[in-house]
PDB file of C-alpha atoms and ligand atoms in Angstrom:
ATOM      1  CA  UNK F 127       0.235   0.040   0.158  1.00  0.00           C
ATOM      2  CA  UNK F 128       1.360   3.135  -0.916  1.00  0.00           C
ATOM      3  CA  UNK F 129       0.943   6.269   1.739  1.00  0.00           C
ATOM      4  CA  UNK F 130       0.024   9.545  -0.456  1.00  0.00           C
ATOM      5  CA  UNK F 131      -0.225  11.603   2.520  1.00  0.00           C
ATOM      6  CA  UNK F 132       1.929  14.874   2.235  1.00  0.00           C
ATOM      7  CA  UNK F 133       2.469  17.997   4.688  1.00  0.00           C
ATOM      8  CA  UNK F 134       2.536  21.317   3.244  1.00  0.00           C
ATOM      9  CA  UNK F 135       5.557  23.213   4.864  1.00  0.00           C
ATOM     10  CA  UNK F 136       7.046  26.793   5.040  1.00  0.00           C
ATOM     11  CA  UNK F 137       9.832  28.511   6.817  1.00  0.00           C
ATOM     12  CA  UNK F 138       9.045  32.380   6.527  1.00  0.00           C
ATOM     13  CA  UNK F 139      12.581  34.815   7.135  1.00  0.00           C
ATOM     14  CA  UNK F 140      12.925  37.792   6.661  1.00  0.00           C
ATOM     15  CA  UNK F 141      13.911  38.029   2.943  1.00  0.00           C
ATOM     16  CA  UNK F 142      12.554  34.642   1.587  1.00  0.00           C
ATOM     17  CA  UNK F 143      10.532  31.243   1.903  1.00  0.00           C
ATOM     18  CA  UNK F 144      11.610  27.981   1.878  1.00  0.00           C
ATOM     19  CA  UNK F 145       8.614  26.246   1.317  1.00  0.00           C
ATOM     20  CA  UNK F 146       8.163  22.472   0.403  1.00  0.00           C
ATOM     21  CA  UNK F 147       5.745  19.328  -0.235  1.00  0.00           C
ATOM     22  CA  UNK F 148       7.000  16.374   2.015  1.00  0.00           C
ATOM     23  CA  UNK F 149       6.331  12.806   2.961  1.00  0.00           C
ATOM     24  CA  UNK F 150       5.530  11.430   6.555  1.00  0.00           C
ATOM     25  CA  UNK F 151       9.099   9.660   5.918  1.00  0.00           C
ATOM     26  CA  UNK F 152      10.446  13.426   5.796  1.00  0.00           C
ATOM     27  CA  UNK F 153      11.530  12.879   1.824  1.00  0.00           C
ATOM     28  CA  UNK F 154      10.576  16.732   0.318  1.00  0.00           C
ATOM     29  CA  UNK F 155       8.428  15.925  -2.832  1.00  0.00           C
ATOM     30  CA  UNK F 156       8.421  19.655  -3.986  1.00  0.00           C
ATOM     31  CA  UNK F 157      10.197  22.483  -3.044  1.00  0.00           C
ATOM     32  CA  UNK F 158       9.468  26.230  -3.863  1.00  0.00           C
ATOM     33  CA  UNK F 159      11.182  29.317  -2.537  1.00  0.00           C
ATOM     34  CA  UNK F 160       9.581  32.557  -2.658  1.00  0.00           C
ATOM     35  CA  UNK F 161      10.461  36.528  -1.836  1.00  0.00           C
ATOM     36  CA  UNK F 162       9.158  37.094   1.601  1.00  0.00           C
ATOM     37  CA  UNK F 163       8.990  41.065   0.888  1.00  0.00           C
ATOM     38  CA  UNK F 164       8.702  42.201   4.639  1.00  0.00           C
ATOM     39  CA  UNK F 165       8.442  45.953   3.256  1.00  0.00           C
ATOM     40  CA  UNK F 166       5.004  45.490   2.263  1.00  0.00           C
ATOM     41  CA  UNK F 167       3.605  44.854   6.044  1.00  0.00           C
ATOM     42  CA  UNK F 168       2.554  41.667   8.114  1.00  0.00           C
ATOM     43  CA  UNK F 169      -0.427  41.279   6.079  1.00  0.00           C
ATOM     44  CA  UNK F 170       0.716  41.255   2.581  1.00  0.00           C
ATOM     45  CA  UNK F 171       3.081  38.767   4.243  1.00  0.00           C
ATOM     46  CA  UNK F 172       0.556  36.983   5.300  1.00  0.00           C
ATOM     47  CA  UNK F 173      -1.543  36.846   2.423  1.00  0.00           C
ATOM     48  CA  UNK F 174       1.558  35.586   1.012  1.00  0.00           C
ATOM     49  CA  UNK F 175       2.394  32.501   3.206  1.00  0.00           C
ATOM     50  CA  UNK F 176      -1.671  31.614   2.605  1.00  0.00           C
ATOM     51  CA  UNK F 177      -1.133  31.946  -1.169  1.00  0.00           C
ATOM     52  CA  UNK F 178       2.050  29.732  -1.505  1.00  0.00           C
ATOM     53  CA  UNK F 179       0.346  26.992   1.286  1.00  0.00           C
ATOM     54  CA  UNK F 180      -2.754  27.418  -0.681  1.00  0.00           C
ATOM     55  CA  UNK F 181      -0.361  26.813  -3.874  1.00  0.00           C
ATOM     56  CA  UNK F 182       1.104  24.027  -2.695  1.00  0.00           C
ATOM     57  CA  UNK F 183      -1.651  21.682  -1.171  1.00  0.00           C
ATOM     58  CA  UNK F 184      -3.097  22.525  -4.721  1.00  0.00           C
ATOM     59  CA  UNK F 185      -0.393  21.105  -6.873  1.00  0.00           C
ATOM     60  CA  UNK F 186      -0.014  18.060  -4.375  1.00  0.00           C
ATOM     61  CA  UNK F 187      -3.502  17.316  -5.249  1.00  0.00           C
ATOM     62  CA  UNK F 188      -3.035  17.473  -9.131  1.00  0.00           C
ATOM     63  CA  UNK F 189      -0.465  15.121  -8.242  1.00  0.00           C
ATOM     64  CA  UNK F 190      -2.124  12.342  -6.829  1.00  0.00           C
ATOM     65  CA  UNK F 191      -1.341  13.320  -3.050  1.00  0.00           C
ATOM     66  CA  UNK F 192      -3.236  14.423  -0.417  1.00  0.00           C
ATOM     67  CA  UNK F 193      -2.146  17.377   2.041  1.00  0.00           C
ATOM     68  CA  UNK F 194      -3.131  16.275   5.096  1.00  0.00           C
ATOM     69  CA  UNK F 195      -1.799  19.344   7.625  1.00  0.00           C
ATOM     70  CA  UNK F 196       0.384  23.051   7.480  1.00  0.00           C
ATOM     71  CA  UNK F 197       3.763  23.531   8.830  1.00  0.00           C
ATOM     72  CA  UNK F 198       4.575  27.230   8.871  1.00  0.00           C
ATOM     73  CA  UNK F 199       7.985  28.462  10.438  1.00  0.00           C
ATOM     74  CA  UNK F 200       8.299  32.265  11.371  1.00  0.00           C
ATOM     75  CA  UNK F 201      10.909  33.865  13.376  1.00  0.00           C
ATOM     76  CA  UNK F 202      10.848  35.933  16.650  1.00  0.00           C
ATOM     77  CA  UNK F 203       8.165  35.404  19.508  1.00  0.00           C
ATOM     78  CA  UNK F 204       5.605  31.933  18.746  1.00  0.00           C
ATOM     79  CA  UNK F 205       3.489  31.223  20.371  1.00  0.00           C
ATOM     80  CA  UNK F 206       2.892  27.556  19.638  1.00  0.00           C
ATOM     81  CA  UNK F 207      -0.166  26.645  21.585  1.00  0.00           C
ATOM     82  CA  UNK F 208      -2.678  29.448  20.456  1.00  0.00           C
ATOM     83  CA  UNK F 209      -0.766  29.626  16.601  1.00  0.00           C
ATOM     84  CA  UNK F 210       0.389  33.669  17.004  1.00  0.00           C
ATOM     85  CA  UNK F 211       2.685  34.613  15.751  1.00  0.00           C
ATOM     86  CA  UNK F 212       3.505  37.289  18.827  1.00  0.00           C
ATOM     87  CA  UNK F 213       6.495  39.297  17.823  1.00  0.00           C
ATOM     88  CA  UNK F 214       9.120  39.684  15.117  1.00  0.00           C
ATOM     89  CA  UNK F 215      11.316  42.230  13.518  1.00  0.00           C
ATOM     90  CA  UNK F 216      12.210  41.204  11.024  1.00  0.00           C
ATOM     91  CA  UNK F 217       8.990  40.210   9.145  1.00  0.00           C
ATOM     92  CA  UNK F 218       7.154  42.961  11.378  1.00  0.00           C
ATOM     93  CA  UNK F 219       4.593  40.977  12.735  1.00  0.00           C
ATOM     94  CA  UNK F 220       2.486  41.751  15.866  1.00  0.00           C
ATOM     95  CA  UNK F 221       0.136  39.024  17.170  1.00  0.00           C
ATOM     96  CA  UNK F 222      -0.867  37.914  14.054  1.00  0.00           C
ATOM     97  CA  UNK F 223      -2.981  34.612  14.410  1.00  0.00           C
ATOM     98  CA  UNK F 224      -1.272  33.003  11.678  1.00  0.00           C
ATOM     99  CA  UNK F 225      -2.982  28.944  12.480  1.00  0.00           C
ATOM    100  CA  UNK F 226      -6.485  30.080  12.538  1.00  0.00           C
ATOM    101  CA  UNK F 227      -5.698  32.456   9.276  1.00  0.00           C
ATOM    102  CA  UNK F 228      -4.118  29.271   7.668  1.00  0.00           C
ATOM    103  CA  UNK F 229      -7.314  26.521   8.578  1.00  0.00           C
ATOM    104  CA  UNK F 230      -9.966  29.371   7.452  1.00  0.00           C
ATOM    105  CA  UNK F 231      -7.445  29.356   3.790  1.00  0.00           C
ATOM    106  CA  UNK F 232      -7.006  25.414   2.966  1.00  0.00           C
ATOM    107  CA  UNK F 233      -9.267  23.830   5.679  1.00  0.00           C
ATOM    108  CA  UNK F 234      -6.839  22.000   6.633  1.00  0.00           C
ATOM    109  CA  UNK F 235      -5.257  21.162  10.334  1.00  0.00           C
ATOM    110  CA  UNK F 236      -2.014  24.059  11.162  1.00  0.00           C
ATOM    111  CA  UNK F 237       0.636  24.513  12.882  1.00  0.00           C
ATOM    112  CA  UNK F 238       2.492  27.021  13.949  1.00  0.00           C
ATOM    113  CA  UNK F 239       6.146  26.857  14.863  1.00  0.00           C
ATOM    114  CA  UNK F 240       9.158  29.089  15.743  1.00  0.00           C
ATOM    115  CA  UNK F 241      12.375  29.703  13.251  1.00  0.00           C
ATOM    116  CA  UNK F 242      15.004  27.919  15.297  1.00  0.00           C
ATOM    117  CA  UNK F 243      12.661  25.716  17.526  1.00  0.00           C
ATOM    118  CA  UNK F 244      11.652  23.692  14.493  1.00  0.00           C
ATOM    119  CA  UNK F 245      15.087  23.796  12.338  1.00  0.00           C
ATOM    120  CA  UNK F 246      16.509  22.185  16.293  1.00  0.00           C
ATOM    121  CA  UNK F 247      13.916  19.282  15.801  1.00  0.00           C
ATOM    122  CA  UNK F 248      15.402  18.741  12.438  1.00  0.00           C
ATOM    123  CA  UNK F 249      18.389  18.206  12.935  1.00  0.00           C
ATOM    124  CA  UNK F 250      17.361  16.000  16.622  1.00  0.00           C
ATOM    125  CA  UNK F 251      15.409  14.365  14.518  1.00  0.00           C
ATOM    126  CA  UNK F 252      16.658  13.857  11.001  1.00  0.00           C
ATOM    127  CA  UNK F 253      19.816  14.983  10.780  1.00  0.00           C
ATOM    128  CA  UNK F 254      23.122  15.646  13.142  1.00  0.00           C
ATOM    129  CA  UNK F 255      21.461  14.812  16.554  1.00  0.00           C
ATOM    130  CA  UNK F 256      19.402  12.094  15.082  1.00  0.00           C
ATOM    131  CA  UNK F 257      19.744   9.090  17.772  1.00  0.00           C
ATOM    132  CA  UNK F 258      20.772  11.452  20.439  1.00  0.00           C
ATOM    133  CA  UNK F 259      17.987  11.988  22.527  1.00  0.00           C
ATOM    134  CA  UNK F 260      18.656  14.871  24.545  1.00  0.00           C
ATOM    135  CA  UNK F 261      19.617  17.667  22.025  1.00  0.00           C
ATOM    136  CA  UNK F 262      20.652  21.536  21.940  1.00  0.00           C
ATOM    137  CA  UNK F 263      20.639  23.216  18.261  1.00  0.00           C
ATOM    138  CA  UNK F 264      21.939  26.530  18.418  1.00  0.00           C
ATOM    139  CA  UNK F 265      22.123  28.603  15.501  1.00  0.00           C
ATOM    140  CA  UNK F 266      24.438  31.074  15.227  1.00  0.00           C
ATOM    141  CA  UNK F 267      24.265  34.026  12.674  1.00  0.00           C
ATOM    142  CA  UNK F 268      22.851  37.386  12.467  1.00  0.00           C
ATOM    143  CA  UNK F 269      21.991  36.529  15.830  1.00  0.00           C
ATOM    144  CA  UNK F 270      21.644  33.531  18.301  1.00  0.00           C
ATOM    145  CA  UNK F 271      19.127  31.296  19.192  1.00  0.00           C
ATOM    146  CA  UNK F 272      18.726  28.306  20.755  1.00  0.00           C
ATOM    147  CA  UNK F 273      16.594  24.782  20.601  1.00  0.00           C
ATOM    148  CA  UNK F 274      16.289  22.129  23.653  1.00  0.00           C
ATOM    149  CA  UNK F 275      14.891  18.705  22.130  1.00  0.00           C
ATOM    150  CA  UNK F 276      14.162  15.902  24.372  1.00  0.00           C
ATOM    151  CA  UNK F 277      13.012  12.907  22.412  1.00  0.00           C
ATOM    152  CA  UNK F 278      11.863  14.642  19.365  1.00  0.00           C
ATOM    153  CA  UNK F 279      10.026  17.352  20.891  1.00  0.00           C
ATOM    154  CA  UNK F 280      11.571  21.271  21.105  1.00  0.00           C
ATOM    155  CA  UNK F 281      10.199  22.849  24.451  1.00  0.00           C
ATOM    156  CA  UNK F 282       8.172  26.443  23.968  1.00  0.00           C
ATOM    157  CA  UNK F 283       8.483  28.037  27.279  1.00  0.00           C
ATOM    158  CA  UNK F 284       5.445  30.150  29.308  1.00  0.00           C
ATOM    159  CA  UNK F 285       5.236  32.809  26.385  1.00  0.00           C
ATOM    160  CA  UNK F 286       7.065  30.995  23.565  1.00  0.00           C
ATOM    161  CA  UNK F 287      10.333  32.296  24.017  1.00  0.00           C
ATOM    162  CA  UNK F 288      12.412  29.166  25.023  1.00  0.00           C
ATOM    163  CA  UNK F 289      16.390  28.652  23.253  1.00  0.00           C
ATOM    164  CA  UNK F 290      17.119  32.768  23.555  1.00  0.00           C
ATOM    165  CA  UNK F 291      20.803  31.183  24.449  1.00  0.00           C
ATOM    166  CA  UNK F 292      22.029  34.533  22.357  1.00  0.00           C
ATOM    167  CA  UNK F 293      20.962  36.455  25.517  1.00  0.00           C
ATOM    168  CA  UNK F 294      22.869  34.741  28.256  1.00  0.00           C
ATOM    169  CA  UNK F 295      25.360  38.020  30.116  1.00  0.00           C
ATOM    170  CA  UNK F 296      28.786  36.350  28.820  1.00  0.00           C
ATOM    171  CA  UNK F 297      30.410  39.862  28.985  1.00  0.00           C
ATOM    172  CA  UNK F 298      28.852  42.395  31.936  1.00  0.00           C
ATOM    173  CA  UNK F 299      31.122  45.224  30.388  1.00  0.00           C
ATOM    174  CA  UNK F 300      30.794  44.575  26.526  1.00  0.00           C
ATOM    175  CA  UNK F 301      29.346  45.764  23.698  1.00  0.00           C
ATOM    176  CA  UNK F 302      25.393  47.025  24.106  1.00  0.00           C
ATOM    177  CA  UNK F 303      23.092  43.552  22.115  1.00  0.00           C
ATOM    178  CA  UNK F 304      20.217  44.434  19.926  1.00  0.00           C
ATOM    179  CA  UNK F 305      18.299  43.658  22.775  1.00  0.00           C
ATOM    180  CA  UNK F 306      19.790  47.558  24.733  1.00  0.00           C
ATOM    181  CA  UNK F 307      21.742  45.356  27.302  1.00  0.00           C
ATOM    182  CA  UNK F 308      25.551  45.074  27.272  1.00  0.00           C
ATOM    183  CA  UNK F 309      27.158  41.798  27.132  1.00  0.00           C
ATOM    184  CA  UNK F 310      24.907  39.583  25.668  1.00  0.00           C
ATOM    185  CA  UNK F 311      26.819  36.190  23.739  1.00  0.00           C
ATOM    186  CA  UNK F 312      25.455  37.376  20.306  1.00  0.00           C
ATOM    187  CA  UNK F 313      26.499  41.044  20.778  1.00  0.00           C
ATOM    188  CA  UNK F 314      30.027  38.938  20.763  1.00  0.00           C
ATOM    189  CA  UNK F 315      29.701  35.853  19.167  1.00  0.00           C
ATOM    190  CA  UNK F 316      27.003  36.504  16.302  1.00  0.00           C
ATOM    191  CA  UNK F 317      28.629  36.334  13.057  1.00  0.00           C
ATOM    192  CA  UNK F 318      27.388  40.232  12.749  1.00  0.00           C
ATOM    193  CA  UNK F 319      29.094  40.675  16.336  1.00  0.00           C
ATOM    194  CA  UNK F 320      32.458  38.877  14.444  1.00  0.00           C
ATOM    195  CA  UNK F 321      32.249  41.694  11.408  1.00  0.00           C
ATOM    196  CA  UNK F 322      31.926  44.211  13.808  1.00  0.00           C
ATOM    197  CA  UNK F 323      34.125  43.373  16.266  1.00  0.00           C
ATOM    198  CA  UNK F 324      37.130  43.299  13.840  1.00  0.00           C
ATOM    199  CA  UNK F 325      36.524  46.154  11.659  1.00  0.00           C
ATOM    200  CA  UNK F 326      36.457  48.538  15.305  1.00  0.00           C
ATOM    201  CA  UNK F 327      40.024  46.517  16.061  1.00  0.00           C
ATOM    202  CA  UNK F 328      41.297  46.730  12.395  1.00  0.00           C
ATOM    203  CA  UNK F 329      40.652  50.993  12.110  1.00  0.00           C
ATOM    204  CA  UNK F 330      39.242  53.285   9.670  1.00  0.00           C
ATOM    205  CA  UNK F 331      42.017  52.392   7.135  1.00  0.00           C
ATOM    206  CA  UNK F 332      41.345  48.425   6.929  1.00  0.00           C
ATOM    207  CA  UNK F 333      38.718  47.598   4.462  1.00  0.00           C
ATOM    208  CA  UNK F 334      36.024  48.040   6.598  1.00  0.00           C
ATOM    209  CA  UNK F 335      33.426  45.232   5.410  1.00  0.00           C
ATOM    210  CA  UNK F 336      34.924  41.535   6.347  1.00  0.00           C
ATOM    211  CA  UNK F 337      32.412  38.814   7.629  1.00  0.00           C
ATOM    212  CA  UNK F 338      32.852  36.029  10.154  1.00  0.00           C
ATOM    213  CA  UNK F 339      33.668  33.534   7.747  1.00  0.00           C
ATOM    214  CA  UNK F 340      36.927  35.797   6.712  1.00  0.00           C
ATOM    215  CA  UNK F 341      37.832  36.767  10.192  1.00  0.00           C
ATOM    216  CA  UNK F 342      37.657  32.659  10.272  1.00  0.00           C
ATOM    217  CA  UNK F 343      39.517  32.605   7.620  1.00  0.00           C
ATOM    218  CA  UNK F 344      41.982  34.410   8.354  1.00  0.00           C
ATOM    219  CA  UNK F 345      42.729  33.338  11.694  1.00  0.00           C
ATOM    220  CA  UNK F 346      43.102  29.665  10.267  1.00  0.00           C
ATOM    221  CA  UNK F 347      46.354  31.765   8.313  1.00  0.00           C
ATOM    222  CA  UNK F 348      47.666  32.988  11.522  1.00  0.00           C
ATOM    223  CA  UNK F 349      46.755  37.140  11.102  1.00  0.00           C
ATOM    224  CA  UNK F 350      47.026  38.136  14.629  1.00  0.00           C
ATOM    225  CA  UNK F 351      43.996  40.483  13.957  1.00  0.00           C
ATOM    226  CA  UNK F 352      41.810  37.502  12.953  1.00  0.00           C
ATOM    227  CA  UNK F 353      43.159  35.321  15.561  1.00  0.00           C
ATOM    228  CA  UNK F 354      42.734  37.243  18.551  1.00  0.00           C
ATOM    229  CA  UNK F 355      38.728  38.773  17.106  1.00  0.00           C
ATOM    230  CA  UNK F 356      38.169  34.658  16.147  1.00  0.00           C
ATOM    231  CA  UNK F 357      39.025  33.189  19.929  1.00  0.00           C
ATOM    232  CA  UNK F 358      37.455  35.783  21.770  1.00  0.00           C
ATOM    233  CA  UNK F 359      34.287  34.847  19.680  1.00  0.00           C
ATOM    234  CA  UNK F 360      35.479  31.619  20.592  1.00  0.00           C
ATOM    235  CA  UNK F 361      35.936  31.999  24.723  1.00  0.00           C
ATOM    236  CA  UNK F 362      31.999  33.251  24.548  1.00  0.00           C
ATOM    237  CA  UNK F 363      30.530  31.238  23.249  1.00  0.00           C
ATOM    238  CA  UNK F 364      32.111  28.291  25.036  1.00  0.00           C
ATOM    239  CA  UNK F 365      30.463  30.726  28.124  1.00  0.00           C
ATOM    240  CA  UNK F 366      27.358  30.400  26.805  1.00  0.00           C
ATOM    241  CA  UNK F 367      26.936  26.921  25.745  1.00  0.00           C
ATOM    242  CA  UNK F 368      28.561  25.770  29.133  1.00  0.00           C
ATOM    243  CA  UNK F 369      25.549  27.555  30.663  1.00  0.00           C
ATOM    244  CA  UNK F 370      23.615  25.000  28.032  1.00  0.00           C
ATOM    245  CA  UNK F 371      25.018  22.612  29.298  1.00  0.00           C
ATOM    246  CA  UNK F 372      24.691  23.350  32.889  1.00  0.00           C
ATOM    247  CA  UNK F 373      21.141  23.758  32.391  1.00  0.00           C
ATOM    248  CA  UNK F 374      19.944  20.964  29.925  1.00  0.00           C
ATOM    249  CA  UNK F 375      22.864  18.343  29.876  1.00  0.00           C
ATOM    250  CA  UNK F 376      22.296  17.156  26.662  1.00  0.00           C
ATOM    251  CA  UNK F 377      24.244  14.835  24.935  1.00  0.00           C
ATOM    252  CA  UNK F 378      25.225  16.645  21.605  1.00  0.00           C
ATOM    253  CA  UNK F 379      25.069  20.310  20.434  1.00  0.00           C
ATOM    254  CA  UNK F 380      24.018  21.218  17.052  1.00  0.00           C
ATOM    255  CA  UNK F 381      25.494  24.284  15.625  1.00  0.00           C
ATOM    256  CA  UNK F 382      23.963  26.083  12.567  1.00  0.00           C
ATOM    257  CA  UNK F 383      23.762  28.945  11.138  1.00  0.00           C
ATOM    258  CA  UNK F 384      26.644  30.637   8.743  1.00  0.00           C
ATOM    259  CA  UNK F 385      28.755  30.424  11.270  1.00  0.00           C
ATOM    260  CA  UNK F 386      29.074  27.030  11.592  1.00  0.00           C
ATOM    261  CA  UNK F 387      29.808  26.959   7.855  1.00  0.00           C
ATOM    262  CA  UNK F 388      33.584  27.400   9.172  1.00  0.00           C
ATOM    263  CA  UNK F 389      33.419  23.932   9.947  1.00  0.00           C
ATOM    264  CA  UNK F 390      36.299  22.791  11.923  1.00  0.00           C
ATOM    265  CA  UNK F 391      38.024  26.355  12.305  1.00  0.00           C
ATOM    266  CA  UNK F 392      34.793  27.037  14.959  1.00  0.00           C
ATOM    267  CA  UNK F 393      34.811  23.212  15.879  1.00  0.00           C
ATOM    268  CA  UNK F 394      38.220  22.268  16.511  1.00  0.00           C
ATOM    269  CA  UNK F 395      39.089  25.289  19.288  1.00  0.00           C
ATOM    270  CA  UNK F 396      35.188  25.633  20.425  1.00  0.00           C
ATOM    271  CA  UNK F 397      35.444  21.600  21.242  1.00  0.00           C
ATOM    272  CA  UNK F 398      38.519  22.566  23.780  1.00  0.00           C
ATOM    273  CA  UNK F 399      37.131  26.130  24.690  1.00  0.00           C
ATOM    274  CA  UNK F 400      34.026  23.935  26.320  1.00  0.00           C
ATOM    275  CA  UNK F 401      36.160  21.510  27.398  1.00  0.00           C
ATOM    276  CA  UNK F 402      38.249  23.884  29.898  1.00  0.00           C
ATOM    277  CA  UNK F 403      34.874  24.817  31.308  1.00  0.00           C
ATOM    278  CA  UNK F 404      33.218  21.467  31.880  1.00  0.00           C
ATOM    279  CA  UNK F 405      33.882  20.958  35.874  1.00  0.00           C
ATOM    280  CA  UNK F 406      31.557  17.642  36.912  1.00  0.00           C
ATOM    281  CA  UNK F 407      29.545  18.214  33.810  1.00  0.00           C
ATOM    282  CA  UNK F 408      29.854  15.624  31.018  1.00  0.00           C
ATOM    283  CA  UNK F 409      30.811  17.397  27.624  1.00  0.00           C
ATOM    284  CA  UNK F 410      28.478  17.031  25.156  1.00  0.00           C
ATOM    285  CA  UNK F 411      29.510  16.056  21.154  1.00  0.00           C
ATOM    286  CA  UNK F 412      30.063  18.956  19.383  1.00  0.00           C
ATOM    287  CA  UNK F 413      28.443  18.619  15.617  1.00  0.00           C
ATOM    288  CA  UNK F 414      27.819  19.963  13.239  1.00  0.00           C
ATOM    289  CA  UNK F 415      24.745  20.771  11.791  1.00  0.00           C
ATOM    290  CA  UNK F 416      23.278  18.250   8.569  1.00  0.00           C
ATOM    291  CA  UNK F 417      20.535  20.064   6.661  1.00  0.00           C
ATOM    292  CA  UNK F 418      21.516  23.598   6.169  1.00  0.00           C
ATOM    293  CA  UNK F 419      19.503  26.047   5.198  1.00  0.00           C
ATOM    294  CA  UNK F 420      16.342  23.139   4.517  1.00  0.00           C
ATOM    295  CA  UNK F 421      16.135  22.237   8.358  1.00  0.00           C
ATOM    296  CA  UNK F 422      13.398  25.067   9.334  1.00  0.00           C
ATOM    297  CA  UNK F 423      11.188  23.562   6.265  1.00  0.00           C
ATOM    298  CA  UNK F 424      11.975  20.075   7.213  1.00  0.00           C
ATOM    299  CA  UNK F 425      10.914  21.146  10.984  1.00  0.00           C
ATOM    300  CA  UNK F 426       7.604  23.065   9.736  1.00  0.00           C
ATOM    301  CA  UNK F 427       7.067  19.951   8.061  1.00  0.00           C
ATOM    302  CA  UNK F 428       7.537  17.693  11.061  1.00  0.00           C
ATOM    303  CA  UNK F 429       5.530  20.103  13.385  1.00  0.00           C
ATOM    304  CA  UNK F 430       2.735  19.629  10.729  1.00  0.00           C
ATOM    305  CA  UNK F 431       3.109  15.792  11.278  1.00  0.00           C
ATOM    306  CA  UNK F 432       3.034  15.662  15.179  1.00  0.00           C
ATOM    307  CA  UNK F 433      -0.092  18.096  14.608  1.00  0.00           C
ATOM    308  CA  UNK F 434      -2.407  15.153  13.387  1.00  0.00           C
ATOM    309  CA  UNK F 435      -0.372  12.422  15.391  1.00  0.00           C
ATOM    310  CA  UNK F 436       2.032  11.183  11.940  1.00  0.00           C
ATOM    311  CA  UNK F 437       4.918  10.246  13.656  1.00  0.00           C
ATOM    312  CA  UNK F 438       7.079   7.154  13.594  1.00  0.00           C
ATOM    313  CA  UNK F 439       8.737   6.918  10.490  1.00  0.00           C
ATOM    314  CA  UNK F 440      11.843   9.515  10.109  1.00  0.00           C
ATOM    315  CA  UNK F 441      13.780   8.006  13.045  1.00  0.00           C
ATOM    316  CA  UNK F 442      13.373   4.700  11.720  1.00  0.00           C
ATOM    317  CA  UNK F 443      14.938   5.693   7.677  1.00  0.00           C
TER     318      UNK F 443
HETATM  319 ZN1  LIG K  13      21.032  40.595  24.217  1.00  0.00          ZN
END
């Protein structure tokens, strides 16, 4: 007997939406990308989300498949229980009832999730954390956010804001964070912060825009300034992740986001710095994410499958 059931999954970011039709075993049968164009305002963005979701459901039906649920991931603060996008700086959402709007439009059960939490879900169940049980997924890009996944379920928090590891205080006298407080982890170790710090120390005469990836490369070739900035970031990350390990005692920490593309240039010194910070806690396996920028979309699909009680398959593949 063939299973013709599929879910429609959307991962909505500040610039683009990754969208897919996904089978219960996690296989993507159709993938699309669409611009978010957030400058149009939240109502227009929601309109595009609904149009794209409906279009994918229709295409799936035309292919002889049966859409059974929709999963939508958005950034910011997400109330998963009520299906409300509470707040998002990138997309401009303020208390948008995305789930109810999607149910009304598509007539399908819909789950709304947080982009990093569903990314963690996908990495824990289908990617680099597979088989680990207790996983902390940490996405390091413009900001730093995490998802704590236990047995395939990501903790949401009482207010939809669990996992904000980027706002752990690591350097009380450090640079001011986007949240308004000085010294948060993401003000020192996010990709954006690393680039800024390098430019600041290099001075006005140097080439201004240096990305974190370039800092990592220059550090690897022995440039002292890059080495210093990179090590500052590694030390701050190790402090933040050690706090995470003290709280959650996970088996595996999966590093995702743009900075994780530095690979061993990040993982090797970070493992060493973590080891220095472990006292009685067990050192977690520190690994790079395996699903790349598809993690959020796959995670939205998993959330949709969970919402309709279809789960078992992915882990068996
Ligand atoms: Zn902060």
